Coordinates of C-alpha atoms and ligand atoms in Angstrom, one line a residue:
M9 CA -6.0 32.6 78.9
T10 CA -5.5 28.7 79.7
T11 CA -8.1 25.6 78.9
T12 CA -9.8 25.7 82.8
E13 CA -10.6 29.4 82.5
R14 CA -14.6 29.6 80.9
R15 CA -14.6 31.1 77.7
S16 CA -17.4 33.7 76.4
D17 CA -18.9 33.1 73.2
E18 CA -17.1 36.6 71.2
Q19 CA -13.6 35.9 72.3
P20 CA -11.6 34.1 69.5
L21 CA -10.0 30.9 71.2
A22 CA -6.7 31.1 72.3
R23 CA -3.5 28.4 71.9
T24 CA -4.0 26.4 74.5
D25 CA -8.1 26.1 73.8
K26 CA -7.2 25.3 70.1
D27 CA -4.7 22.5 71.5
E28 CA -7.2 21.6 73.4
L29 CA -10.4 21.1 71.4
E30 CA -7.9 19.9 68.0
N31 CA -6.6 17.0 71.0
I32 CA -10.5 15.9 71.6
E33 CA -11.3 15.9 67.9
I34 CA -7.9 13.8 67.2
E35 CA -8.9 11.6 70.4
L36 CA -12.7 11.3 68.9
L37 CA -11.7 10.4 65.5
L38 CA -9.3 7.7 66.6
C39 CA -11.4 6.1 68.8
G40 CA -14.7 5.8 66.5
I41 CA -12.0 4.0 63.7
H42 CA -11.2 1.6 66.8
R43 CA -14.7 1.0 67.1
L44 CA -16.4 1.0 63.6
Y45 CA -12.9 -1.0 61.9
G46 CA -11.4 -2.1 65.1
Y47 CA -8.0 -0.4 63.5
D48 CA -6.4 1.1 67.0
F49 CA -4.3 4.3 66.2
R50 CA -4.8 5.4 69.5
N51 CA -1.1 4.5 70.8
Y52 CA 0.5 6.3 67.7
S53 CA 3.0 9.5 68.1
L54 CA 0.8 12.3 68.1
P55 CA 2.8 15.2 66.3
S56 CA 3.2 13.0 63.5
L57 CA -0.5 11.7 63.7
R58 CA -1.5 15.3 63.8
R59 CA 0.2 16.2 60.8
R60 CA -0.9 12.9 58.3
I61 CA -4.6 14.1 59.7
W62 CA -4.3 17.2 58.7
H63 CA -3.2 16.1 55.4
R64 CA -6.9 13.9 55.0
V65 CA -9.0 16.8 56.5
H66 CA -7.8 19.0 53.1
G67 CA -7.0 16.0 50.9
E68 CA -11.3 15.5 51.2
N69 CA -11.8 19.5 50.9
L70 CA -13.4 19.4 54.7
S71 CA -12.5 22.5 56.9
S72 CA -12.0 20.2 60.5
I73 CA -10.6 17.1 61.8
S74 CA -14.3 16.5 63.1
A75 CA -15.4 16.6 59.8
L76 CA -13.3 13.8 58.9
Q77 CA -14.4 11.7 61.5
E78 CA -18.0 12.1 60.3
K79 CA -17.0 11.2 56.3
V80 CA -14.4 8.5 57.8
L81 CA -17.8 7.1 59.7
H82 CA -20.3 7.2 56.9
D83 CA -18.1 6.3 53.9
R84 CA -15.7 3.0 54.1
A85 CA -13.5 4.2 51.0
C86 CA -12.8 7.8 52.8
F87 CA -11.4 5.5 56.2
E88 CA -9.3 3.1 53.3
R89 CA -7.8 6.9 52.3
L90 CA -6.9 7.9 55.9
I91 CA -5.6 4.1 56.9
Y92 CA -3.0 4.9 53.6
S93 CA -2.6 8.5 55.1
L94 CA -1.9 7.4 58.3
S95 CA 0.2 4.2 57.6
I96 CA 3.2 6.2 55.5
P97 CA 4.0 3.6 53.1
V98 CA 6.9 4.9 52.2
T99 CA 10.0 2.4 51.3
E100 CA 12.9 1.3 49.0
M101 CA 14.8 -1.3 48.1
F102 CA 17.8 -2.2 50.3
R103 CA 17.3 1.2 51.7
D104 CA 20.3 1.6 54.3
P105 CA 22.8 -0.2 52.0
S106 CA 24.5 -0.6 54.8
M107 CA 22.4 -3.3 56.8
F108 CA 22.0 -5.2 54.1
R109 CA 25.7 -5.1 54.1
T110 CA 26.8 -6.1 57.8
F111 CA 23.2 -8.6 57.3
R112 CA 24.9 -10.6 54.5
Q113 CA 28.4 -10.5 56.3
K114 CA 27.2 -11.1 59.9
A115 CA 23.8 -12.4 60.1
V116 CA 24.0 -14.9 57.0
P117 CA 27.2 -16.8 58.9
L118 CA 24.7 -17.6 61.6
L119 CA 21.7 -18.4 59.6
R120 CA 23.9 -21.1 57.0
N121 CA 23.7 -23.2 60.6
Y122 CA 19.7 -23.4 60.4
P123 CA 18.1 -26.5 58.4
S124 CA 14.9 -23.8 57.3
I125 CA 14.8 -20.2 58.4
R126 CA 11.8 -18.6 59.3
I127 CA 12.0 -14.8 58.9
W128 CA 8.7 -12.2 59.4
H129 CA 8.9 -8.5 57.9
A130 CA 6.5 -6.5 60.6
G131 CA 5.0 -3.2 58.6
C132 CA 6.4 -4.6 54.9
S133 CA 4.5 -1.9 52.8
T134 CA 4.6 -1.9 49.3
G135 CA 7.1 -5.0 49.3
E136 CA 10.5 -3.6 48.8
E137 CA 12.6 -4.8 51.6
V138 CA 11.2 -8.0 51.2
Y139 CA 12.5 -8.8 47.9
S140 CA 15.6 -7.5 49.3
M141 CA 15.6 -9.9 51.6
A142 CA 14.7 -12.5 48.9
I143 CA 17.7 -11.7 46.5
L144 CA 20.0 -11.7 49.5
L145 CA 19.2 -14.8 50.7
K146 CA 19.2 -16.1 47.0
E147 CA 22.8 -15.0 46.5
E148 CA 23.7 -16.5 50.0
G149 CA 22.4 -19.8 48.7
L150 CA 19.9 -19.7 51.7
Y151 CA 16.4 -19.2 49.7
N152 CA 15.4 -22.6 49.8
K153 CA 15.3 -23.1 53.1
A154 CA 14.0 -19.5 54.0
R155 CA 9.9 -18.9 54.9
I156 CA 9.7 -15.1 54.5
Y157 CA 6.0 -14.0 56.4
A158 CA 5.6 -10.6 55.3
T159 CA 2.8 -8.6 57.8
D160 CA 1.1 -5.1 57.4
I161 CA -1.9 -3.1 58.3
N162 CA -2.9 -1.4 54.4
N163 CA -4.1 -4.4 52.6
R164 CA -3.5 -1.8 50.2
S165 CA -0.1 -2.0 50.0
L166 CA 0.4 -5.6 50.2
Q167 CA -1.4 -6.1 47.3
Q168 CA 1.5 -4.6 45.3
A169 CA 3.5 -5.9 47.3
K170 CA 2.0 -9.6 46.1
E171 CA 1.9 -8.6 42.4
G172 CA 5.7 -7.3 42.9
V173 CA 5.2 -4.1 40.1
Y174 CA 7.2 -1.2 40.3
E175 CA 8.3 2.1 38.7
I176 CA 11.3 1.3 36.1
S177 CA 12.2 5.1 37.4
K178 CA 13.4 3.9 40.7
M179 CA 15.9 0.9 39.4
Q180 CA 18.5 3.3 38.8
Q181 CA 18.7 3.9 42.9
Y182 CA 17.9 0.4 43.3
S183 CA 20.2 -1.2 41.4
Q184 CA 23.3 1.6 43.3
N185 CA 21.3 0.2 46.6
H186 CA 22.1 -3.5 45.5
M187 CA 25.5 -2.8 44.8
E188 CA 26.6 -1.3 47.9
A189 CA 24.5 -3.7 50.2
G190 CA 26.9 -6.7 48.5
G191 CA 24.6 -7.5 45.7
K192 CA 26.7 -10.2 43.5
R193 CA 24.9 -10.4 40.5
A194 CA 23.4 -7.7 38.1
F195 CA 20.3 -6.2 39.7
S196 CA 18.1 -6.5 36.1
E197 CA 18.7 -10.0 36.7
Y198 CA 15.8 -10.1 38.7
Y199 CA 13.1 -8.4 37.4
T200 CA 11.6 -8.1 33.6
A201 CA 10.6 -4.5 32.1
K202 CA 7.3 -3.5 30.9
S203 CA 6.9 -0.5 29.4
N204 CA 7.5 1.8 32.5
S205 CA 7.7 -0.3 35.1
V206 CA 9.2 -3.6 36.0
I207 CA 7.9 -7.1 37.8
F208 CA 10.3 -8.6 39.6
Q209 CA 10.6 -12.7 38.9
P210 CA 7.6 -15.1 40.6
E211 CA 10.2 -17.2 41.7
L212 CA 11.2 -14.5 44.2
R213 CA 7.6 -14.6 46.1
K214 CA 7.9 -18.4 45.7
N215 CA 8.4 -18.9 49.7
I216 CA 7.0 -15.3 50.7
T217 CA 3.4 -15.0 52.1
F218 CA 1.4 -12.0 52.5
A219 CA -0.8 -11.0 55.2
E220 CA -2.8 -8.7 57.0
H221 CA -1.2 -8.5 60.6
N222 CA -1.4 -5.4 62.9
L223 CA 1.6 -5.1 65.0
A224 CA -1.2 -2.8 67.5
T225 CA -3.9 -5.7 68.1
D226 CA -3.0 -9.0 66.7
T227 CA -1.0 -11.6 68.8
S228 CA 1.8 -13.9 67.1
F229 CA 1.5 -16.7 64.7
N230 CA 4.7 -18.5 64.6
E231 CA 8.3 -18.5 66.2
F232 CA 11.1 -16.7 63.9
H233 CA 15.0 -16.7 63.5
V234 CA 14.9 -13.0 62.0
I235 CA 12.1 -10.2 62.6
F236 CA 12.6 -7.2 60.2
C237 CA 10.4 -4.1 61.6
R238 CA 12.4 -1.2 60.4
N239 CA 10.9 2.4 60.1
V240 CA 7.5 1.4 61.9
M241 CA 8.0 2.0 65.6
I242 CA 9.0 5.0 64.8
Y243 CA 5.2 6.6 64.7
F244 CA 4.3 4.6 67.7
N245 CA 4.5 6.1 71.2
D246 CA 6.0 4.7 73.7
E247 CA 3.7 2.2 75.2
L248 CA 3.2 0.7 71.8
R249 CA 6.4 0.8 71.7
E250 CA 7.2 -1.2 75.1
H251 CA 4.0 -3.5 73.7
V252 CA 5.6 -4.9 70.0
H253 CA 9.1 -4.8 71.7
R254 CA 7.3 -7.7 73.6
L255 CA 5.8 -9.6 71.1
F256 CA 9.0 -9.5 69.0
F257 CA 11.0 -10.4 72.2
E258 CA 8.2 -13.6 72.3
S259 CA 8.1 -14.3 68.7
L260 CA 11.6 -14.6 68.3
S261 CA 13.5 -18.2 68.9
R262 CA 16.8 -18.4 71.0
Y263 CA 19.7 -16.3 69.2
G264 CA 17.4 -14.8 66.8
L265 CA 17.8 -11.8 65.3
L266 CA 15.9 -8.4 65.4
V267 CA 16.5 -5.7 62.8
L268 CA 15.4 -2.1 63.2
G269 CA 15.3 0.9 61.4
A270 CA 18.7 3.3 61.1
K271 CA 16.7 5.9 63.5
E272 CA 15.2 3.1 65.9
S273 CA 17.0 1.7 69.4
I274 CA 16.5 -1.7 70.8
H275 CA 17.6 1.0 74.5
F276 CA 14.7 2.2 76.9
N277 CA 12.5 -0.5 76.8
R278 CA 12.3 -3.8 79.0
Y279 CA 13.7 -6.6 77.0
S280 CA 16.8 -3.7 76.2
D281 CA 19.1 -5.8 78.6
S282 CA 17.9 -9.8 76.4
Y283 CA 19.6 -8.2 73.1
E284 CA 23.1 -7.8 72.0
P285 CA 24.4 -5.6 69.5
L286 CA 25.4 -7.5 66.0
G287 CA 27.4 -5.0 64.5
R288 CA 28.3 -1.5 65.5
V289 CA 26.3 0.8 63.9
E290 CA 23.4 -1.4 62.4
K291 CA 20.6 -2.1 64.0
I292 CA 20.9 -5.5 64.4
Y293 CA 20.3 -7.3 67.3
R294 CA 20.7 -11.0 68.7
K295 CA 18.2 -12.4 71.1
I296 CA 20.5 -13.6 74.0
K297 CA 18.3 -14.3 76.9
Ligands
LIG313 C1 7.6 3.6 56.5 S1 7.2 1.8 56.2 C2 8.3 1.0 56.3 C3 8.4 -0.2 55.4 C4 9.3 -0.8 55.4 N1 9.5 -1.4 56.2 C5 10.9 0.0 55.0 O1 11.9 0.4 56.0 O2 11.1 0.2 54.4 C6 6.1 2.1 57.8 C7 5.4 0.7 57.5 O3 4.5 0.4 58.8 C8 3.0 0.1 58.6 N2 2.2 -0.3 59.1 C9 1.6 1.2 60.4 N3 1.2 0.3 61.7 C10 1.1 -0.6 62.0 C11 0.4 -1.8 62.5 N4 0.5 -1.2 63.6 N5 0.8 -3.3 62.3 C12 1.7 -3.3 61.0 N6 2.2 -2.5 60.2 C13 2.0 -1.5 60.5 C14 2.5 1.2 57.4 O4 1.3 0.7 57.3 C15 3.6 1.4 56.6 O5 4.1 0.4 55.5

């Protein structure tokens, strides 16, 4: 049976009908969220959206996406929980250490030439990537002339980022990553332990501004020498990726650097010819025109 055939009430839904119904429910949910709360998830990639939405349906003890829609539209706390599920805040310090090592070797010498440096971490999640950059800049003697803007759509993540408090159990892995990324001092110098957590030095936060910013709907807010946007666009569809690449292209200074996640690429968008790779493997690109 296809979606175009009329279905009698007695027949169970065939796969294609179920898929179509699910697509309609997702569309209505996202449209409602956009209209009521102003968050636009309509151009996120469907397979990942579908998984996250069902995860929330079950987490709310509901049985359908329509039921989730009803709850989300009438209960702001439920909406906040959905945003948290949809935003996938997974991150770590010095994630992909070889990228940070390459950044140190190839990008830092370029940044030394600037009198001041503006860096944007778009989709910074709970802040681990930003503190990693602050540590790297400090070790390279560049921190004091840097201004770092760290943005995300997820307010809950941003709150944690501002506090700079993380689980102590993760420090061993982070310390290993820091070393592999070419770290120059003991990682433990950058935080103070307090029972099961650690707090990173307030000194590292001094030049960081944390703010809410939505890549799907907000415009640029400055001109940057470096933009990090790692592991964010993998969740977007082609149209939204193109939109974000345009935003970054317009926000980068001449010879500015764009850093993407390991599974992301500059290729297949209108701006790919405007960049050259800085390393052979790592996703660090330099704007050349
Ligand atoms: C997987 S985390 C990546 C964190 C960090 N960049 C890293 O690579 O470790 C993805 C982050 O992108 C954020 N995000 C998703 N959609 C966004 C949007 N439209 N605008 C800004 N941030 C977004 C999520 O809230 C989440 O914190």
